[in-house]
């Protein structure tokens, strides 16, 4: 009886120990299989990539390339002893420069249109007293907008030797200011009335960044050439016509009428026409 009771107690003790060990053992850790781990890694990698390179969130500021400005090499240089133009390098020697003074009076716009149709460049030298009104300013702008070079011919057309240095400055600089206000740029050329310069005006013209010039020949202010036919003949057949001649004309009725014949006559003699923008010293 005692032996049977002992076995019962021993069995109960073993069962209690077993239960105690089972409850103390940590729960089994379930490791993900290889496929699940790889998918998890891929998802994590994808999420990281999206945050760094999402095209909807990333803004690329692309700068447009700056337009390259091509500056033409000078083709001619001014000879201050003859006031003619000499070719540089391989520029055509048989060429002349056309210029028109006292613009824009009554005929300058018509003359500019004629030259534009003939595809011939020229310089229009301006007087300040011809650009006082809105209508006159519009004429100057129209000439400039057709592509012609604009020059300074003083504000009121005085003989510079007869006025003070202060007045010379006003005649030149004030006109430059007026012209810039109308066309948006300052003149690149200067021609003194009557072709008369002073040491002061020469220095001032250089200070203003202009090229000083006179002329080789001109006739339209002489009584005998105040006729289109006569003027055409002398401008084309004068003994002073040579390579690089700097031709002086004015804003006059008879000059406007002679202009097509002058251009044609010079072309028939083999001359081309110099672009003022291709003269050395003009920027």
PDB file of C-alpha atoms in Angstrom:
ATOM      1  CA  UNK A   1       0.000   0.000   0.000  1.00  0.00           C
ATOM      2  CA  UNK A   2       2.828   2.295   0.912  1.00  0.00           C
ATOM      3  CA  UNK A   3       4.683   1.273  -2.288  1.00  0.00           C
ATOM      4  CA  UNK A   4       1.683   2.096  -4.451  1.00  0.00           C
ATOM      5  CA  UNK A   5       1.320   5.540  -2.822  1.00  0.00           C
ATOM      6  CA  UNK A   6       4.993   6.255  -3.531  1.00  0.00           C
ATOM      7  CA  UNK A   7       4.626   5.507  -7.252  1.00  0.00           C
ATOM      8  CA  UNK A   8       1.636   7.799  -7.447  1.00  0.00           C
ATOM      9  CA  UNK A   9       3.585  10.622  -5.820  1.00  0.00           C
ATOM     10  CA  UNK A  10       6.600  10.056  -8.076  1.00  0.00           C
ATOM     11  CA  UNK A  11       4.436  10.171 -11.222  1.00  0.00           C
ATOM     12  CA  UNK A  12       2.792  13.365 -10.087  1.00  0.00           C
ATOM     13  CA  UNK A  13       6.168  14.982  -9.416  1.00  0.00           C
ATOM     14  CA  UNK A  14       7.446  14.060 -12.905  1.00  0.00           C
ATOM     15  CA  UNK A  15       4.371  15.519 -14.535  1.00  0.00           C
ATOM     16  CA  UNK A  16       4.844  18.796 -12.639  1.00  0.00           C
ATOM     17  CA  UNK A  17       8.464  19.045 -13.735  1.00  0.00           C
ATOM     18  CA  UNK A  18       7.541  18.440 -17.384  1.00  0.00           C
ATOM     19  CA  UNK A  19       4.891  21.138 -17.361  1.00  0.00           C
ATOM     20  CA  UNK A  20       7.291  23.539 -15.721  1.00  0.00           C
ATOM     21  CA  UNK A  21       9.977  22.954 -18.441  1.00  0.00           C
ATOM     22  CA  UNK A  22       7.479  23.360 -21.341  1.00  0.00           C
ATOM     23  CA  UNK A  23       6.260  26.701 -20.126  1.00  0.00           C
ATOM     24  CA  UNK A  24       9.815  28.015 -19.596  1.00  0.00           C
ATOM     25  CA  UNK A  25      11.007  27.200 -23.144  1.00  0.00           C
ATOM     26  CA  UNK A  26      10.832  30.253 -25.485  1.00  0.00           C
ATOM     27  CA  UNK A  27       8.431  30.161 -28.375  1.00  0.00           C
ATOM     28  CA  UNK A  28       9.877  28.910 -31.647  1.00  0.00           C
ATOM     29  CA  UNK A  29      11.179  31.774 -33.899  1.00  0.00           C
ATOM     30  CA  UNK A  30       9.856  31.458 -37.422  1.00  0.00           C
ATOM     31  CA  UNK A  31      12.571  32.481 -39.926  1.00  0.00           C
ATOM     32  CA  UNK A  32      11.326  33.805 -43.318  1.00  0.00           C
ATOM     33  CA  UNK A  33      12.130  31.596 -46.248  1.00  0.00           C
ATOM     34  CA  UNK A  34      14.656  32.769 -48.869  1.00  0.00           C
ATOM     35  CA  UNK A  35      12.031  33.995 -51.365  1.00  0.00           C
ATOM     36  CA  UNK A  36      10.222  36.070 -48.784  1.00  0.00           C
ATOM     37  CA  UNK A  37      13.518  37.611 -47.555  1.00  0.00           C
ATOM     38  CA  UNK A  38      14.595  38.524 -51.102  1.00  0.00           C
ATOM     39  CA  UNK A  39      11.193  40.145 -51.820  1.00  0.00           C
ATOM     40  CA  UNK A  40      11.463  42.137 -48.601  1.00  0.00           C
ATOM     41  CA  UNK A  41      14.967  43.303 -49.532  1.00  0.00           C
ATOM     42  CA  UNK A  42      13.805  44.234 -53.038  1.00  0.00           C
ATOM     43  CA  UNK A  43      10.870  46.225 -51.657  1.00  0.00           C
ATOM     44  CA  UNK A  44      13.171  48.089 -49.304  1.00  0.00           C
ATOM     45  CA  UNK A  45      15.614  48.795 -52.119  1.00  0.00           C
ATOM     46  CA  UNK A  46      12.805  49.945 -54.421  1.00  0.00           C
ATOM     47  CA  UNK A  47      11.455  52.283 -51.793  1.00  0.00           C
ATOM     48  CA  UNK A  48      14.873  53.829 -51.308  1.00  0.00           C
ATOM     49  CA  UNK A  49      15.337  54.297 -55.069  1.00  0.00           C
ATOM     50  CA  UNK A  50      11.949  55.932 -55.514  1.00  0.00           C
ATOM     51  CA  UNK A  51      12.703  58.477 -52.812  1.00  0.00           C
ATOM     52  CA  UNK A  52      15.971  59.474 -54.495  1.00  0.00           C
ATOM     53  CA  UNK A  53      15.048  59.572 -58.203  1.00  0.00           C
ATOM     54  CA  UNK A  54      11.297  60.111 -58.407  1.00  0.00           C
ATOM     55  CA  UNK A  55      11.020  62.076 -61.689  1.00  0.00           C
ATOM     56  CA  UNK A  56       7.862  63.817 -60.480  1.00  0.00           C
ATOM     57  CA  UNK A  57       9.647  65.216 -57.444  1.00  0.00           C
ATOM     58  CA  UNK A  58      13.041  65.941 -59.043  1.00  0.00           C
ATOM     59  CA  UNK A  59      13.168  69.202 -61.009  1.00  0.00           C
ATOM     60  CA  UNK A  60      16.027  69.625 -63.443  1.00  0.00           C
ATOM     61  CA  UNK A  61      16.853  73.273 -64.174  1.00  0.00           C
ATOM     62  CA  UNK A  62      18.428  73.216 -67.598  1.00  0.00           C
ATOM     63  CA  UNK A  63      20.039  76.485 -68.687  1.00  0.00           C
ATOM     64  CA  UNK A  64      19.694  77.408 -72.328  1.00  0.00           C
ATOM     65  CA  UNK A  65      23.046  77.867 -74.054  1.00  0.00           C
ATOM     66  CA  UNK A  66      23.976  81.501 -74.595  1.00  0.00           C
ATOM     67  CA  UNK A  67      23.723  82.702 -78.157  1.00  0.00           C
ATOM     68  CA  UNK A  68      27.167  83.165 -79.619  1.00  0.00           C
ATOM     69  CA  UNK A  69      27.774  86.652 -80.981  1.00  0.00           C
ATOM     70  CA  UNK A  70      29.887  86.570 -84.100  1.00  0.00           C
ATOM     71  CA  UNK A  71      31.867  89.751 -84.659  1.00  0.00           C
ATOM     72  CA  UNK A  72      32.872  90.257 -88.288  1.00  0.00           C
ATOM     73  CA  UNK A  73      36.515  90.960 -88.952  1.00  0.00           C
ATOM     74  CA  UNK A  74      37.179  94.472 -90.331  1.00  0.00           C
ATOM     75  CA  UNK A  75      37.549  94.498 -94.103  1.00  0.00           C
ATOM     76  CA  UNK A  76      38.661  98.111 -94.631  1.00  0.00           C
ATOM     77  CA  UNK A  77      40.613 100.775 -92.779  1.00  0.00           C
ATOM     78  CA  UNK A  78      40.286 104.542 -93.069  1.00  0.00           C
ATOM     79  CA  UNK A  79      43.293 106.454 -94.396  1.00  0.00           C
ATOM     80  CA  UNK A  80      43.292 109.792 -92.487  1.00  0.00           C
ATOM     81  CA  UNK A  81      45.498 111.403 -95.130  1.00  0.00           C
ATOM     82  CA  UNK A  82      43.142 110.796 -98.068  1.00  0.00           C
ATOM     83  CA  UNK A  83      39.922 109.944 -96.162  1.00  0.00           C
ATOM     84  CA  UNK A  84      39.575 106.955 -98.465  1.00  0.00           C
ATOM     85  CA  UNK A  85      39.177 103.316 -97.445  1.00  0.00           C
ATOM     86  CA  UNK A  86      41.889 100.721 -97.930  1.00  0.00           C
ATOM     87  CA  UNK A  87      41.239  96.977 -98.046  1.00  0.00           C
ATOM     88  CA  UNK A  88      42.468  94.696 -95.316  1.00  0.00           C
ATOM     89  CA  UNK A  89      43.640  91.255 -96.392  1.00  0.00           C
ATOM     90  CA  UNK A  90      41.516  89.963 -99.290  1.00  0.00           C
ATOM     91  CA  UNK A  91      38.724  92.573 -99.277  1.00  0.00           C
ATOM     92  CA  UNK A  92      37.898  93.890-102.780  1.00  0.00           C
ATOM     93  CA  UNK A  93      40.011  96.938-103.650  1.00  0.00           C
ATOM     94  CA  UNK A  94      37.520  98.268-106.229  1.00  0.00           C
ATOM     95  CA  UNK A  95      34.999  99.497-103.681  1.00  0.00           C
ATOM     96  CA  UNK A  96      33.640 102.865-102.534  1.00  0.00           C
ATOM     97  CA  UNK A  97      31.785 104.208 -99.499  1.00  0.00           C
ATOM     98  CA  UNK A  98      28.528 106.156 -99.863  1.00  0.00           C
ATOM     99  CA  UNK A  99      27.618 108.818 -97.293  1.00  0.00           C
ATOM    100  CA  UNK A 100      24.712 111.261 -96.969  1.00  0.00           C
ATOM    101  CA  UNK A 101      24.952 114.437 -94.856  1.00  0.00           C
ATOM    102  CA  UNK A 102      22.278 116.734 -93.378  1.00  0.00           C
ATOM    103  CA  UNK A 103      19.827 113.928 -92.634  1.00  0.00           C
ATOM    104  CA  UNK A 104      16.974 113.455 -92.109  1.00  0.00           C
ATOM    105  CA  UNK A 105      15.719 116.612 -93.831  1.00  0.00           C
ATOM    106  CA  UNK A 106      13.281 116.106 -96.722  1.00  0.00           C
ATOM    107  CA  UNK A 107      14.790 113.312 -98.813  1.00  0.00           C
ATOM    108  CA  UNK A 108      16.774 111.017 -96.508  1.00  0.00           C
ATOM    109  CA  UNK A 109      14.053 108.413 -96.034  1.00  0.00           C
ATOM    110  CA  UNK A 110      13.460 108.236 -99.801  1.00  0.00           C
ATOM    111  CA  UNK A 111      17.213 107.905-100.395  1.00  0.00           C
ATOM    112  CA  UNK A 112      17.437 105.151 -97.778  1.00  0.00           C
ATOM    113  CA  UNK A 113      14.596 103.251 -99.447  1.00  0.00           C
ATOM    114  CA  UNK A 114      16.324 103.572-102.833  1.00  0.00           C
ATOM    115  CA  UNK A 115      19.588 102.216-101.444  1.00  0.00           C
ATOM    116  CA  UNK A 116      17.746  99.447 -99.595  1.00  0.00           C
ATOM    117  CA  UNK A 117      16.100  98.311-102.834  1.00  0.00           C
ATOM    118  CA  UNK A 118      19.501  98.374-104.552  1.00  0.00           C
ATOM    119  CA  UNK A 119      21.097  96.488-101.623  1.00  0.00           C
ATOM    120  CA  UNK A 120      23.694  99.214-101.140  1.00  0.00           C
ATOM    121  CA  UNK A 121      24.952 100.253 -97.656  1.00  0.00           C
ATOM    122  CA  UNK A 122      25.668 103.836 -96.613  1.00  0.00           C
ATOM    123  CA  UNK A 123      26.180 106.171 -93.650  1.00  0.00           C
ATOM    124  CA  UNK A 124      23.561 108.832 -92.914  1.00  0.00           C
ATOM    125  CA  UNK A 125      25.107 111.752 -91.009  1.00  0.00           C
ATOM    126  CA  UNK A 126      22.517 113.481 -88.835  1.00  0.00           C
ATOM    127  CA  UNK A 127      22.034 117.094 -87.724  1.00  0.00           C
ATOM    128  CA  UNK A 128      20.231 117.700 -84.455  1.00  0.00           C
ATOM    129  CA  UNK A 129      17.957 120.400 -85.832  1.00  0.00           C
ATOM    130  CA  UNK A 130      16.436 117.784 -88.158  1.00  0.00           C
ATOM    131  CA  UNK A 131      15.273 115.522 -85.303  1.00  0.00           C
ATOM    132  CA  UNK A 132      13.380 117.972 -83.087  1.00  0.00           C
ATOM    133  CA  UNK A 133       9.803 116.805 -83.759  1.00  0.00           C
ATOM    134  CA  UNK A 134       8.233 113.380 -83.330  1.00  0.00           C
ATOM    135  CA  UNK A 135       7.831 113.145 -87.106  1.00  0.00           C
ATOM    136  CA  UNK A 136      11.522 113.865 -87.657  1.00  0.00           C
ATOM    137  CA  UNK A 137      12.533 111.384 -84.980  1.00  0.00           C
ATOM    138  CA  UNK A 138      10.402 108.758 -86.704  1.00  0.00           C
ATOM    139  CA  UNK A 139      12.288 109.420 -89.946  1.00  0.00           C
ATOM    140  CA  UNK A 140      15.627 108.800 -88.267  1.00  0.00           C
ATOM    141  CA  UNK A 141      14.371 105.604 -86.662  1.00  0.00           C
ATOM    142  CA  UNK A 142      13.021 104.401 -90.001  1.00  0.00           C
ATOM    143  CA  UNK A 143      16.409 104.920 -91.659  1.00  0.00           C
ATOM    144  CA  UNK A 144      18.161 103.107 -88.832  1.00  0.00           C
ATOM    145  CA  UNK A 145      15.633 100.263 -88.879  1.00  0.00           C
ATOM    146  CA  UNK A 146      16.367  99.750 -92.583  1.00  0.00           C
ATOM    147  CA  UNK A 147      19.891  98.826 -91.524  1.00  0.00           C
ATOM    148  CA  UNK A 148      21.840 101.978 -92.318  1.00  0.00           C
ATOM    149  CA  UNK A 149      24.683 103.295 -90.180  1.00  0.00           C
ATOM    150  CA  UNK A 150      24.047 106.596 -88.408  1.00  0.00           C
ATOM    151  CA  UNK A 151      26.686 109.300 -87.990  1.00  0.00           C
ATOM    152  CA  UNK A 152      26.980 112.529 -86.002  1.00  0.00           C
ATOM    153  CA  UNK A 153      27.117 115.765 -88.066  1.00  0.00           C
ATOM    154  CA  UNK A 154      26.737 118.102 -85.015  1.00  0.00           C
ATOM    155  CA  UNK A 155      23.606 119.464 -83.430  1.00  0.00           C
ATOM    156  CA  UNK A 156      23.274 122.811 -85.251  1.00  0.00           C
ATOM    157  CA  UNK A 157      25.891 122.535 -88.051  1.00  0.00           C
ATOM    158  CA  UNK A 158      28.383 125.215 -86.994  1.00  0.00           C
ATOM    159  CA  UNK A 159      31.973 125.643 -88.121  1.00  0.00           C
ATOM    160  CA  UNK A 160      33.716 124.125 -85.110  1.00  0.00           C
ATOM    161  CA  UNK A 161      36.612 126.561 -85.373  1.00  0.00           C
ATOM    162  CA  UNK A 162      34.190 129.404 -84.686  1.00  0.00           C
ATOM    163  CA  UNK A 163      32.807 128.100 -81.399  1.00  0.00           C
ATOM    164  CA  UNK A 164      34.263 127.491 -77.936  1.00  0.00           C
ATOM    165  CA  UNK A 165      35.354 124.108 -76.663  1.00  0.00           C
ATOM    166  CA  UNK A 166      32.297 124.024 -74.413  1.00  0.00           C
ATOM    167  CA  UNK A 167      30.052 124.636 -77.421  1.00  0.00           C
ATOM    168  CA  UNK A 168      31.890 121.994 -79.431  1.00  0.00           C
ATOM    169  CA  UNK A 169      31.187 119.492 -76.655  1.00  0.00           C
ATOM    170  CA  UNK A 170      27.508 120.376 -76.692  1.00  0.00           C
ATOM    171  CA  UNK A 171      27.324 120.124 -80.479  1.00  0.00           C
ATOM    172  CA  UNK A 172      28.760 116.617 -80.440  1.00  0.00           C
ATOM    173  CA  UNK A 173      27.729 114.994 -77.148  1.00  0.00           C
ATOM    174  CA  UNK A 174      24.208 116.436 -77.007  1.00  0.00           C
ATOM    175  CA  UNK A 175      23.504 115.057 -80.478  1.00  0.00           C
ATOM    176  CA  UNK A 176      24.867 111.658 -79.513  1.00  0.00           C
ATOM    177  CA  UNK A 177      22.448 111.654 -76.575  1.00  0.00           C
ATOM    178  CA  UNK A 178      19.519 112.601 -78.825  1.00  0.00           C
ATOM    179  CA  UNK A 179      20.323 109.921 -81.375  1.00  0.00           C
ATOM    180  CA  UNK A 180      20.733 107.240 -78.707  1.00  0.00           C
ATOM    181  CA  UNK A 181      17.352 108.136 -77.254  1.00  0.00           C
ATOM    182  CA  UNK A 182      15.724 107.630 -80.663  1.00  0.00           C
ATOM    183  CA  UNK A 183      17.482 104.560 -82.094  1.00  0.00           C
ATOM    184  CA  UNK A 184      18.862 102.933 -78.955  1.00  0.00           C
ATOM    185  CA  UNK A 185      22.548 103.332 -79.754  1.00  0.00           C
ATOM    186  CA  UNK A 186      25.116 106.079 -80.089  1.00  0.00           C
ATOM    187  CA  UNK A 187      26.570 107.030 -83.480  1.00  0.00           C
ATOM    188  CA  UNK A 188      29.701 105.239 -84.643  1.00  0.00           C
ATOM    189  CA  UNK A 189      30.900 107.930 -87.061  1.00  0.00           C
ATOM    190  CA  UNK A 190      31.512 111.679 -86.943  1.00  0.00           C
ATOM    191  CA  UNK A 191      31.817 114.191 -89.746  1.00  0.00           C
ATOM    192  CA  UNK A 192      32.324 117.876 -88.970  1.00  0.00           C
ATOM    193  CA  UNK A 193      30.377 120.514 -90.911  1.00  0.00           C
ATOM    194  CA  UNK A 194      32.460 121.847 -93.810  1.00  0.00           C
ATOM    195  CA  UNK A 195      35.031 119.181 -92.953  1.00  0.00           C
ATOM    196  CA  UNK A 196      36.550 121.467 -90.325  1.00  0.00           C
ATOM    197  CA  UNK A 197      37.861 119.895 -87.114  1.00  0.00           C
ATOM    198  CA  UNK A 198      39.789 121.205 -84.134  1.00  0.00           C
ATOM    199  CA  UNK A 199      42.225 119.455 -81.831  1.00  0.00           C
ATOM    200  CA  UNK A 200      39.492 119.507 -79.192  1.00  0.00           C
ATOM    201  CA  UNK A 201      36.828 118.000 -81.466  1.00  0.00           C
ATOM    202  CA  UNK A 202      39.196 115.268 -82.600  1.00  0.00           C
ATOM    203  CA  UNK A 203      39.943 114.277 -79.012  1.00  0.00           C
ATOM    204  CA  UNK A 204      36.271 114.455 -78.064  1.00  0.00           C
ATOM    205  CA  UNK A 205      35.225 112.291 -81.002  1.00  0.00           C
ATOM    206  CA  UNK A 206      37.764 109.669 -79.923  1.00  0.00           C
ATOM    207  CA  UNK A 207      36.522 109.926 -76.340  1.00  0.00           C
ATOM    208  CA  UNK A 208      32.978 109.293 -77.581  1.00  0.00           C
ATOM    209  CA  UNK A 209      34.136 106.161 -79.412  1.00  0.00           C
ATOM    210  CA  UNK A 210      33.397 107.445 -82.910  1.00  0.00           C
ATOM    211  CA  UNK A 211      35.444 107.188 -86.080  1.00  0.00           C
ATOM    212  CA  UNK A 212      36.224 110.636 -87.480  1.00  0.00           C
ATOM    213  CA  UNK A 213      36.007 110.985 -91.250  1.00  0.00           C
ATOM    214  CA  UNK A 214      35.783 113.562 -94.015  1.00  0.00           C
ATOM    215  CA  UNK A 215      35.389 112.683 -97.704  1.00  0.00           C
ATOM    216  CA  UNK A 216      37.188 112.125-100.999  1.00  0.00           C
ATOM    217  CA  UNK A 217      34.852 114.156-103.207  1.00  0.00           C
ATOM    218  CA  UNK A 218      31.335 115.529-103.534  1.00  0.00           C
ATOM    219  CA  UNK A 219      29.547 118.047-105.790  1.00  0.00           C
ATOM    220  CA  UNK A 220      25.864 118.374-104.966  1.00  0.00           C
ATOM    221  CA  UNK A 221      26.207 121.762-103.189  1.00  0.00           C
ATOM    222  CA  UNK A 222      27.642 123.413-106.307  1.00  0.00           C
ATOM    223  CA  UNK A 223      25.179 125.290-108.480  1.00  0.00           C
ATOM    224  CA  UNK A 224      26.103 123.543-111.709  1.00  0.00           C
ATOM    225  CA  UNK A 225      25.434 120.124-110.191  1.00  0.00           C
ATOM    226  CA  UNK A 226      22.049 120.884-108.652  1.00  0.00           C
ATOM    227  CA  UNK A 227      20.546 118.689-111.344  1.00  0.00           C
ATOM    228  CA  UNK A 228      20.123 114.923-111.218  1.00  0.00           C
ATOM    229  CA  UNK A 229      21.678 114.220-114.639  1.00  0.00           C
ATOM    230  CA  UNK A 230      24.647 116.539-114.139  1.00  0.00           C
ATOM    231  CA  UNK A 231      25.286 115.207-110.650  1.00  0.00           C
ATOM    232  CA  UNK A 232      25.099 111.592-111.809  1.00  0.00           C
ATOM    233  CA  UNK A 233      27.661 112.247-114.518  1.00  0.00           C
ATOM    234  CA  UNK A 234      30.203 113.999-112.302  1.00  0.00           C
ATOM    235  CA  UNK A 235      29.905 111.521-109.401  1.00  0.00           C
ATOM    236  CA  UNK A 236      30.610 108.589-111.724  1.00  0.00           C
ATOM    237  CA  UNK A 237      33.120 110.159-114.110  1.00  0.00           C
ATOM    238  CA  UNK A 238      35.129 112.529-111.906  1.00  0.00           C
ATOM    239  CA  UNK A 239      38.889 112.281-112.007  1.00  0.00           C
ATOM    240  CA  UNK A 240      38.850 111.818-108.220  1.00  0.00           C
ATOM    241  CA  UNK A 241      37.083 108.457-108.367  1.00  0.00           C
ATOM    242  CA  UNK A 242      39.441 105.703-107.323  1.00  0.00           C
ATOM    243  CA  UNK A 243      39.517 102.547-105.214  1.00  0.00           C
ATOM    244  CA  UNK A 244      38.230 103.278-101.718  1.00  0.00           C
ATOM    245  CA  UNK A 245      36.770 106.710-102.487  1.00  0.00           C
ATOM    246  CA  UNK A 246      34.595 108.199 -99.742  1.00  0.00           C
ATOM    247  CA  UNK A 247      31.675 109.779-101.619  1.00  0.00           C
ATOM    248  CA  UNK A 248      29.904 112.764-100.066  1.00  0.00           C
ATOM    249  CA  UNK A 249      26.262 113.484-100.856  1.00  0.00           C
ATOM    250  CA  UNK A 250      23.538 115.488 -99.110  1.00  0.00           C
ATOM    251  CA  UNK A 251      19.840 115.246 -98.362  1.00  0.00           C
ATOM    252  CA  UNK A 252      18.768 117.185-101.481  1.00  0.00           C
ATOM    253  CA  UNK A 253      16.066 116.759-104.130  1.00  0.00           C
ATOM    254  CA  UNK A 254      18.526 116.485-107.035  1.00  0.00           C
ATOM    255  CA  UNK A 255      20.761 114.065-105.116  1.00  0.00           C
ATOM    256  CA  UNK A 256      17.816 111.794-104.370  1.00  0.00           C
ATOM    257  CA  UNK A 257      16.970 111.848-108.082  1.00  0.00           C
ATOM    258  CA  UNK A 258      20.567 111.087-109.066  1.00  0.00           C
ATOM    259  CA  UNK A 259      21.133 108.265-106.587  1.00  0.00           C
ATOM    260  CA  UNK A 260      19.976 105.294-108.723  1.00  0.00           C
ATOM    261  CA  UNK A 261      22.097 106.464-111.666  1.00  0.00           C
ATOM    262  CA  UNK A 262      25.131 107.017-109.426  1.00  0.00           C
ATOM    263  CA  UNK A 263      24.888 103.493-108.028  1.00  0.00           C
ATOM    264  CA  UNK A 264      24.395 101.958-111.474  1.00  0.00           C
ATOM    265  CA  UNK A 265      27.244 103.977-112.989  1.00  0.00           C
ATOM    266  CA  UNK A 266      29.672 102.940-110.287  1.00  0.00           C
ATOM    267  CA  UNK A 267      28.641  99.307-110.609  1.00  0.00           C
ATOM    268  CA  UNK A 268      29.155  99.490-114.374  1.00  0.00           C
ATOM    269  CA  UNK A 269      32.722 100.560-113.663  1.00  0.00           C
ATOM    270  CA  UNK A 270      33.250  97.509-111.501  1.00  0.00           C
ATOM    271  CA  UNK A 271      32.888  99.063-108.068  1.00  0.00           C
ATOM    272  CA  UNK A 272      31.216  97.447-105.074  1.00  0.00           C
ATOM    273  CA  UNK A 273      30.053  99.289-101.956  1.00  0.00           C
ATOM    274  CA  UNK A 274      31.696  99.203 -98.553  1.00  0.00           C
ATOM    275  CA  UNK A 275      29.626  98.210 -95.535  1.00  0.00           C
ATOM    276  CA  UNK A 276      30.319 100.813 -92.804  1.00  0.00           C
ATOM    277  CA  UNK A 277      30.197  98.060 -90.187  1.00  0.00           C
ATOM    278  CA  UNK A 278      33.217  96.453 -91.818  1.00  0.00           C
ATOM    279  CA  UNK A 279      35.465  99.465 -91.308  1.00  0.00           C
ATOM    280  CA  UNK A 280      38.261  99.091 -88.785  1.00  0.00           C
ATOM    281  CA  UNK A 281      37.664 100.993 -85.551  1.00  0.00           C
ATOM    282  CA  UNK A 282      33.880 100.582 -85.625  1.00  0.00           C
ATOM    283  CA  UNK A 283      32.512  98.506 -82.732  1.00  0.00           C
TER     284      UNK A 283
END
